[in-house]
Coordinates of C-alpha atoms and ligand atoms in Angstrom, one line a residue:
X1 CA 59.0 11.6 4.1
X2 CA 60.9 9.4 6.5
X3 CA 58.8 6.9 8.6
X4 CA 60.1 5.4 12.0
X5 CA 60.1 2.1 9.3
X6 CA 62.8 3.5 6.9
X7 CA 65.1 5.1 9.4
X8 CA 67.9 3.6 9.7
X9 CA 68.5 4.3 13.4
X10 CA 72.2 4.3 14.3
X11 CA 73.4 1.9 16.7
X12 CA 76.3 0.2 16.6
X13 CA 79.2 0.9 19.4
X14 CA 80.8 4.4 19.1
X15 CA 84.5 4.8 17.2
X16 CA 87.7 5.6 19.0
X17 CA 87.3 9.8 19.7
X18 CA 83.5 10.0 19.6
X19 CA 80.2 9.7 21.9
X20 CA 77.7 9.3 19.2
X21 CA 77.5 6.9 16.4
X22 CA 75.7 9.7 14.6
X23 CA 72.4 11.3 13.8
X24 CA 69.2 9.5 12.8
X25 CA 69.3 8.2 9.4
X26 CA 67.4 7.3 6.6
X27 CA 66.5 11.2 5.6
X28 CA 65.4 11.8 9.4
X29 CA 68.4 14.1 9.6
X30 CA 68.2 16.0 6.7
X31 CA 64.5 16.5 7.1
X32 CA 64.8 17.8 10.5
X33 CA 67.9 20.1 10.2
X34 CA 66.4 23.4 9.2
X35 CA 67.2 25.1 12.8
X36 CA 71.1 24.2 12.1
X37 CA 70.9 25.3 8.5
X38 CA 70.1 28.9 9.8
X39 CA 72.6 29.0 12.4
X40 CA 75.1 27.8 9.4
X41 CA 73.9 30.8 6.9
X42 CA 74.4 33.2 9.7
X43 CA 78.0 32.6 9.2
X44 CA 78.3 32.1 5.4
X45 CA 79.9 35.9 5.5
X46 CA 82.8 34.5 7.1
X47 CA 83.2 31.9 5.5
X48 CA 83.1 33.9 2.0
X49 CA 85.6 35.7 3.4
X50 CA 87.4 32.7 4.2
X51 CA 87.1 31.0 0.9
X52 CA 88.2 35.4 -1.1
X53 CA 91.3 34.5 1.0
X54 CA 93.3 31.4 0.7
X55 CA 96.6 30.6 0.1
X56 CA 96.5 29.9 -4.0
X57 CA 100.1 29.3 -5.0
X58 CA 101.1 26.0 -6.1
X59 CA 99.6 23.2 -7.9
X60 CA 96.8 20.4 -7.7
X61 CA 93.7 20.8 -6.0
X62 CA 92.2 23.6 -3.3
X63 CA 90.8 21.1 -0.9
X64 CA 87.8 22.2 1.6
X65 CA 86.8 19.5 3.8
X66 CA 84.1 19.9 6.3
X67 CA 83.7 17.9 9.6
X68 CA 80.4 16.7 10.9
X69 CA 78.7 16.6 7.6
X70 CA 76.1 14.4 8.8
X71 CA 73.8 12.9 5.8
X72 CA 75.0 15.8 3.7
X73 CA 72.2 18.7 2.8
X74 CA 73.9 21.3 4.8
X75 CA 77.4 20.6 4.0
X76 CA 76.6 20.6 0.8
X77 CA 74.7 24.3 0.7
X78 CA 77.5 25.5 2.7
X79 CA 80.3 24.4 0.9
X80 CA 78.5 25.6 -2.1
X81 CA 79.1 29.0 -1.0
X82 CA 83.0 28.7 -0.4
X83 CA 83.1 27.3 -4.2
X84 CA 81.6 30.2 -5.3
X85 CA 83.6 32.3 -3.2
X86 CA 86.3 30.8 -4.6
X87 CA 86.1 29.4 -8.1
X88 CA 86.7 32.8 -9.5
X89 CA 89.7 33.5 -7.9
X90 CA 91.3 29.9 -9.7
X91 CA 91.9 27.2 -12.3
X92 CA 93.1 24.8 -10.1
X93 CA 90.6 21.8 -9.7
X94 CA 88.6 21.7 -6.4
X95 CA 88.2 19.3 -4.2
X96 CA 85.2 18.8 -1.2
X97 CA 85.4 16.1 1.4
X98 CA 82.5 15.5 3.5
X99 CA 83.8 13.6 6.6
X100 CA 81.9 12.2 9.6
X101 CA 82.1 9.4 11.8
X102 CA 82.3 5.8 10.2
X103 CA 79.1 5.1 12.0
X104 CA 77.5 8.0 9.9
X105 CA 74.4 7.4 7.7
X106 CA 76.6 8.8 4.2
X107 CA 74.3 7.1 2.0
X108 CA 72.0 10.2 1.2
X109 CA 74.9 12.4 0.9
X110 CA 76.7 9.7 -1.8
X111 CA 73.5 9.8 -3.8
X112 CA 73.9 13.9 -3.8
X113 CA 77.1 14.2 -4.9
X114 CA 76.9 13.5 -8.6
X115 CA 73.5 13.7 -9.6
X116 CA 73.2 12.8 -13.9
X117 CA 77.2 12.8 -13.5
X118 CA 77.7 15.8 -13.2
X119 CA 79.3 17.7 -9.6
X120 CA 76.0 18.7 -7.3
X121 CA 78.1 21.7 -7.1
X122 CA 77.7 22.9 -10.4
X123 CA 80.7 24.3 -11.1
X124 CA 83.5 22.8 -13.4
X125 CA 86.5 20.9 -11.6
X126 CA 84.7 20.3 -8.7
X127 CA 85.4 16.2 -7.2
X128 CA 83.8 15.5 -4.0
X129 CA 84.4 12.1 -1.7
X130 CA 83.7 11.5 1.8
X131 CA 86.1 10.5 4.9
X132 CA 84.9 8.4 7.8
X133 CA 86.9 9.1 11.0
X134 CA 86.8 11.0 14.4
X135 CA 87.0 15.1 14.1
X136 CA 89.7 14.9 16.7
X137 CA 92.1 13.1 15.0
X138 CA 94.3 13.4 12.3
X139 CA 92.1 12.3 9.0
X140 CA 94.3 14.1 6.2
X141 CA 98.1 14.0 5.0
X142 CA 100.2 17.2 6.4
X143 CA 99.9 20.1 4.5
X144 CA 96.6 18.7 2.4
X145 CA 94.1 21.1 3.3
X146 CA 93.3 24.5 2.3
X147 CA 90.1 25.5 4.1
X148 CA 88.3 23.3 7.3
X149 CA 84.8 23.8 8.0
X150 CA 82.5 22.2 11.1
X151 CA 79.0 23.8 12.0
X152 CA 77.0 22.3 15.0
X153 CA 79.1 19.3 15.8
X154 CA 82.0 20.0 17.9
X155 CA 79.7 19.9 21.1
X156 CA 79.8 16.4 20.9
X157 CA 82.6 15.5 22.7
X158 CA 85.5 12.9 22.8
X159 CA 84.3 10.7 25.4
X160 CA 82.8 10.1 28.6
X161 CA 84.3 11.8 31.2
X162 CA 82.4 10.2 34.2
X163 CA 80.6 6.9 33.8
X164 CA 77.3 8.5 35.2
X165 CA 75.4 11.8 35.4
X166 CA 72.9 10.9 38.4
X167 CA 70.5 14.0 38.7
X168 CA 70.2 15.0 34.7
X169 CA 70.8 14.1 30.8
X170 CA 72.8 16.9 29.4
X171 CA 76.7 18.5 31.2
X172 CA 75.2 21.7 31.3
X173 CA 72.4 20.9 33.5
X174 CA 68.4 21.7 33.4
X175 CA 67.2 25.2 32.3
X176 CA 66.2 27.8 34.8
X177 CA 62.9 27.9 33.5
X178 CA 62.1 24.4 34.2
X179 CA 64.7 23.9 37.1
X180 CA 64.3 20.1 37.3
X181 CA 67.6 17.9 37.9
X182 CA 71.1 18.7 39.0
X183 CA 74.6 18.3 37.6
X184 CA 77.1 18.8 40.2
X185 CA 79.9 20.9 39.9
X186 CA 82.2 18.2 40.4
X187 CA 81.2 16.7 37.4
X188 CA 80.4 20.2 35.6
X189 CA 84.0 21.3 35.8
X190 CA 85.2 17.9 34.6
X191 CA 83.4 18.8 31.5
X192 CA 83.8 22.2 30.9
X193 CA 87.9 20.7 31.1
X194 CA 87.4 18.2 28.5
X195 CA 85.2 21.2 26.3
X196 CA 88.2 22.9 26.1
X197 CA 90.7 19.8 25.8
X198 CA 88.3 18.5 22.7
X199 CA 89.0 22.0 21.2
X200 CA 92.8 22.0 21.2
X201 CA 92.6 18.3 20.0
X202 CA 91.1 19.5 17.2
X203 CA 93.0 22.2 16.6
X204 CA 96.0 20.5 16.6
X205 CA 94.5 17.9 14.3
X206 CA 93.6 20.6 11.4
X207 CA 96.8 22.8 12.0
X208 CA 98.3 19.2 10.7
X209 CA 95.8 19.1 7.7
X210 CA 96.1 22.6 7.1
X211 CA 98.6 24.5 4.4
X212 CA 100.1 27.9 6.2
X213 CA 97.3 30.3 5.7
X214 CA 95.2 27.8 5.2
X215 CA 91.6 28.7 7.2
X216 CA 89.2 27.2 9.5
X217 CA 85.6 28.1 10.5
X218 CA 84.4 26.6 13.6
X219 CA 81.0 26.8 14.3
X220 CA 79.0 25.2 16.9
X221 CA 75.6 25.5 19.2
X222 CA 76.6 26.9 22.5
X223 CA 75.2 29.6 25.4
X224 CA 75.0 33.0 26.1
X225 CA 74.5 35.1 29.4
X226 CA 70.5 35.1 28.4
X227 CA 69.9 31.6 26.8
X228 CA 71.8 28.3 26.2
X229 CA 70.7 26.0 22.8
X230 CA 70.0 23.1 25.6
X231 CA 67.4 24.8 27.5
X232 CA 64.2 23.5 26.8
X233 CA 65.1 20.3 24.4
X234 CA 66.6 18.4 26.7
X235 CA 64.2 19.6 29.7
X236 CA 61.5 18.0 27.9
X237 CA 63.4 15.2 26.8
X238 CA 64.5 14.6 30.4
X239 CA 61.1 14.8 31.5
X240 CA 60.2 12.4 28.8
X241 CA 62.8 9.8 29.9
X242 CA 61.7 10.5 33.6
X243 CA 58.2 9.2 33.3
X244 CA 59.2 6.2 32.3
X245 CA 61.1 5.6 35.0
X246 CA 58.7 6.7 37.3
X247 CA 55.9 3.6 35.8
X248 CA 59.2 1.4 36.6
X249 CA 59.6 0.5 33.2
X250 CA 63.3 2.3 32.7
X251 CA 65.2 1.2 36.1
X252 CA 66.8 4.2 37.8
X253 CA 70.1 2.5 37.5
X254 CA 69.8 2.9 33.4
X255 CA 68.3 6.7 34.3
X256 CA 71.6 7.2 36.7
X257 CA 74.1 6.2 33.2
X258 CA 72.1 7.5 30.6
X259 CA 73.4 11.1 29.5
X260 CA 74.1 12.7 26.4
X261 CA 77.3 13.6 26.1
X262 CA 77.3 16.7 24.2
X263 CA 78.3 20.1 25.6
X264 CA 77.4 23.7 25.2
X265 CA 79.9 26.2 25.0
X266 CA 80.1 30.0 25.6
X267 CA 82.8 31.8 23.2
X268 CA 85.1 31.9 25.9
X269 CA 85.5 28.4 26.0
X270 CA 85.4 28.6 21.8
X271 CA 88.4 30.8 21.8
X272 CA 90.0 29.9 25.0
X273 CA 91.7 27.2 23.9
X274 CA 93.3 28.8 20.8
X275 CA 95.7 30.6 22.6
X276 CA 95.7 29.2 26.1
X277 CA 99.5 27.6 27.0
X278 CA 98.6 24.7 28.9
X279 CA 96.0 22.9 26.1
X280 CA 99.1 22.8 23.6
X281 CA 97.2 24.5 20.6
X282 CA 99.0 28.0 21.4
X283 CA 100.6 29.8 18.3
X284 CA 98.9 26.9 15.5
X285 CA 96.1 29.9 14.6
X286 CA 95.7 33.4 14.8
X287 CA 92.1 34.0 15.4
X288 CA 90.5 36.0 13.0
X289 CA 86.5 36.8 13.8
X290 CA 85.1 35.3 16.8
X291 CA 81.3 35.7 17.1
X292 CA 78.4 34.9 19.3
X293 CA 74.5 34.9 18.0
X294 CA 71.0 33.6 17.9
X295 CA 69.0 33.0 15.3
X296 CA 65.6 32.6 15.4
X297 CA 64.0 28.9 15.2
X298 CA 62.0 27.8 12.3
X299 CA 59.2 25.7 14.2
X300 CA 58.6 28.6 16.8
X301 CA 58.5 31.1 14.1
X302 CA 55.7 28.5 12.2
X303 CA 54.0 28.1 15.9
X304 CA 53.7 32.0 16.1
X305 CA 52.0 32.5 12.8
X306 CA 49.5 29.3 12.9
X307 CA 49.0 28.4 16.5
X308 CA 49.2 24.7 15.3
X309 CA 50.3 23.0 18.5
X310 CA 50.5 19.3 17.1
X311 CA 52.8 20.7 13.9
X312 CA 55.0 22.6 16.4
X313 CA 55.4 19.6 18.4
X314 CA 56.5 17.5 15.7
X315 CA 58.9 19.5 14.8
X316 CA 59.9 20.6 18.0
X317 CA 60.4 16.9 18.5
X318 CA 61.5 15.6 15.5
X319 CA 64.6 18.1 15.4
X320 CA 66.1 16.9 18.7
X321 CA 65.2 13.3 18.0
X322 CA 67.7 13.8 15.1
X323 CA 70.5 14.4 17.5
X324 CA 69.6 12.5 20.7
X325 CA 68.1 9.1 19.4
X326 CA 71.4 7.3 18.4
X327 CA 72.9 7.5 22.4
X328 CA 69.4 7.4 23.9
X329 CA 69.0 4.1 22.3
X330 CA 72.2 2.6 23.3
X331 CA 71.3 3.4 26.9
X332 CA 68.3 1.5 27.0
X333 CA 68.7 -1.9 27.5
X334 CA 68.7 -4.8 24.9
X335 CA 65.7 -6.7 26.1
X336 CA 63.8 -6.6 23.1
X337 CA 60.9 -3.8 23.7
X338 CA 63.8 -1.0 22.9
X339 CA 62.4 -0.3 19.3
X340 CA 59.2 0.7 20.9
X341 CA 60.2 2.3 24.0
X342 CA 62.5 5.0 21.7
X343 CA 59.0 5.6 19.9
X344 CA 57.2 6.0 23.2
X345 CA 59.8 8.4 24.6
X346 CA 59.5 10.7 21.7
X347 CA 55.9 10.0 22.0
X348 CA 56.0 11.2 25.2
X349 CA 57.7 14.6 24.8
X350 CA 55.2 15.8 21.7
X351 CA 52.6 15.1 24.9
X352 CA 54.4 16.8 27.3
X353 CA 55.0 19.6 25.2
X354 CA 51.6 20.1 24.1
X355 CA 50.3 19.8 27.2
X356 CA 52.6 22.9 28.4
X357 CA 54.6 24.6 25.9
X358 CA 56.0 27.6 28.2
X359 CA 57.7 24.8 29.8
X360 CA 60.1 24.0 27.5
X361 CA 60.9 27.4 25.6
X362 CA 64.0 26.8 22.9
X363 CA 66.2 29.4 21.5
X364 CA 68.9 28.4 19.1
X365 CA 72.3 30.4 20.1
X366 CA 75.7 30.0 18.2
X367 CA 79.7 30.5 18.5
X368 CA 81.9 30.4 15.7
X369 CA 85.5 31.6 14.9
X370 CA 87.1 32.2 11.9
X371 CA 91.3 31.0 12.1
X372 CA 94.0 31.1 10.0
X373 CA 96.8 28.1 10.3
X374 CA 100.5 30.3 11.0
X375 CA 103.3 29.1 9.4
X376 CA 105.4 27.0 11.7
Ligands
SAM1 C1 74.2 18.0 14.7 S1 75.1 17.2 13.4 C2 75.6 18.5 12.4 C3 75.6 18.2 11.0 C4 75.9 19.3 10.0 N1 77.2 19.8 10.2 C5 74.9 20.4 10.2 O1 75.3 21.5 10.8 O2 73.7 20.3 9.9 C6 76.6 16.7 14.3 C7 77.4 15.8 13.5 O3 78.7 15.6 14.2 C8 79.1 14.3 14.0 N2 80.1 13.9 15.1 C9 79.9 13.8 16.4 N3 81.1 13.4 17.0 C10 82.0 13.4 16.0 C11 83.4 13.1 15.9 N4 84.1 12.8 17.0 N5 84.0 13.1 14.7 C12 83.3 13.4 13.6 N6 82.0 13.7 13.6 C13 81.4 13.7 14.7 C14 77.8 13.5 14.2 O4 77.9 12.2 13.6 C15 76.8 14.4 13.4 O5 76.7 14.0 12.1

């Protein structure tokens, strides 16, 4: 178990092409992922189907990299899948790559790979390294790829697209339930603009990577007409944030820059791009399987069947802190109480929510498509 002592909070300036400087370390992720493992197994069909179907001729190794691997556990069980998927169909050696930002905490992930020697995939030929580098650039020679996986991490976008987001902490604004804080819709379309621009950047980076044929599953938290995977998380995370700056001890100046610059999508705005003219990722992928749907979440499911409010809000808690701590803490400022203030935020929001749960109801809803690279 991962104390607030052994994680090894992220916090070092973002990279070129990235927002974040990655998720909370020291095991925190892992430990706290469960929610995204389930939207990931949702799609395993596809990506099964993805694995049954890749271009085999040639020589050397099949090479499935996945993007936003984080410290590793669900990369790893997914990836599994593809392998096995796929090692009956070939001879030719595989090859995984696990690739994140530079800032990423790989070191649980490293220790995975090759437990006593042998491949954690258990398969034979299997060799497995990982890549530090920005999603949205080129990370790969031309033509080096055979499959491209990323699950719950292309909603964090590129960059900043306005220096501050006055009236709330998240693009896509507060949740209907709670209604608290505003985006306006100046700055809501300049993100919904760089959602889309962050897809075809992307795109054009893997339809580099990528042999002809070659396939890509993109997968990612996003909205539907009912629900959105924001709504509730970041309302009580808001609200955490909030009361400290209503005791005066986070300056409204700080509150006015701080934002988390992540974005939800609906599957319009997931496939758009792969075919619209203007983003300049037309005619690099046909589009296979495009899907939208929810799975149910682990800690409400738990909440349901014990009524045990102060488990629920630790892992209510615990799984956003794994996303959100890294940029929160960069916002705050450097004056030497930040360590404890993170811990009295998150304190904070277990409070809040325990105090009113219906406040802050989360659902977990997904987009994914599957593509195939054309030839050029
Ligand atoms: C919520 S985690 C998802 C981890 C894992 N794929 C899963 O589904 O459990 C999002 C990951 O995306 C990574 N990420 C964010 N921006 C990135 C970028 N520009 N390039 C590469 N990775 C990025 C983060 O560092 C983080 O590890």
């Amino acid at each position: 178990m991962s104390t607030s002592e052994n994680r090894s909070p992220p916090s070092q300036t973002p990279v070129a092409h990235a927002t974040t400087t990655g998720m909370t370390g020291g095991g925190f992720y892992n430990e706290n992922s469960t929610p995204q493992w389930d939207a990931i197994a949702a799609v395993l069909p596809l990506l099964e189907e993805a694995a049954a179907s890749l271009p085999l001729d040639g020589s050397g190794p099949v090479t499935l990299v996945d993007f936003g691997c984080s410290e590793g556990r669900n990369s790893i069980a997914a990836l599994a899948t593809a392998i096995a998927a796929l090692r009956p169909l070939t001879n030719r050696p595989i090859q995984t790559i696990h690739s994140d930002l530079p800032t990423n905490d790989f070191s649980s992930l490293l220790r995975t790979l090759r437990p006593d020697g042998q491949s954690v995939f258990g398969s034979p030929d299997v060799y497995s390294s990982i890549a530090g580098g920005s999603m949205f650039d080129q990370l790969f020679p031309a033509q080096s790829l055979h499959l491209a996986t990323s699950f719950n991490a292309i909603g964090f976008l590129s960059r900043k697209p306005v220096a501050q987001l006055p009236g709330y902490i998240l693009p896509n604004g507060p949740s209907a339930v709670r209604a608290s804080g505003f985006v306006s819709e100046e700055d809501r379309t300049a993100f919904s603009n760089l959602a889309r621009a962050d897809i075809a950047t992307f795109l054009k980076a893997r339809a580099k990577e990528l042999v002809p044929g070659g396939k890509l599953l993109l997968q990612v938290f996003g909205g539907n007409e009912t629900a959105r995977t924001c709504d509730g998380i970041y309302d009580l995370l808001n609200d955490a944030v909030l009361a400290f700056v209503e005791d005066g001890t986070i300056s409204r100046d700080v509150y006015e820059a701080y934002y988390q610059p992540v974005y939800l999508r609906s599957l319009d705005e997931l496939t758009g791009p792969v075919t619209d003219p203007v983003l300049g990722a037309a005619g690099l992928f046909e589009l296979n399987k495009a899907t939208s749907y929810e799975i149910p979440v682990s800690f409400n499911t738990q909440f349901e069947a014990d009524q045990d409010i102060d488990r629920y809000a630790k892992g209510y808690v615990n799984f956003f802190r794994a996303f959100t701590e890294a940029v929160l803490r960069s916002a705050l400022p450097d004056d030497g109480g930040k360590d404890l203030l993170v811990e009295r935020i998150f304190a904070k929001a277990e409070e809040l929510l325990k105090k009113d749960p219906q406040l802050y109801p989360f659902r977990y809803i997904a987009v994914a498509v599957l593509l195939t690279r054309t030839a050029d």
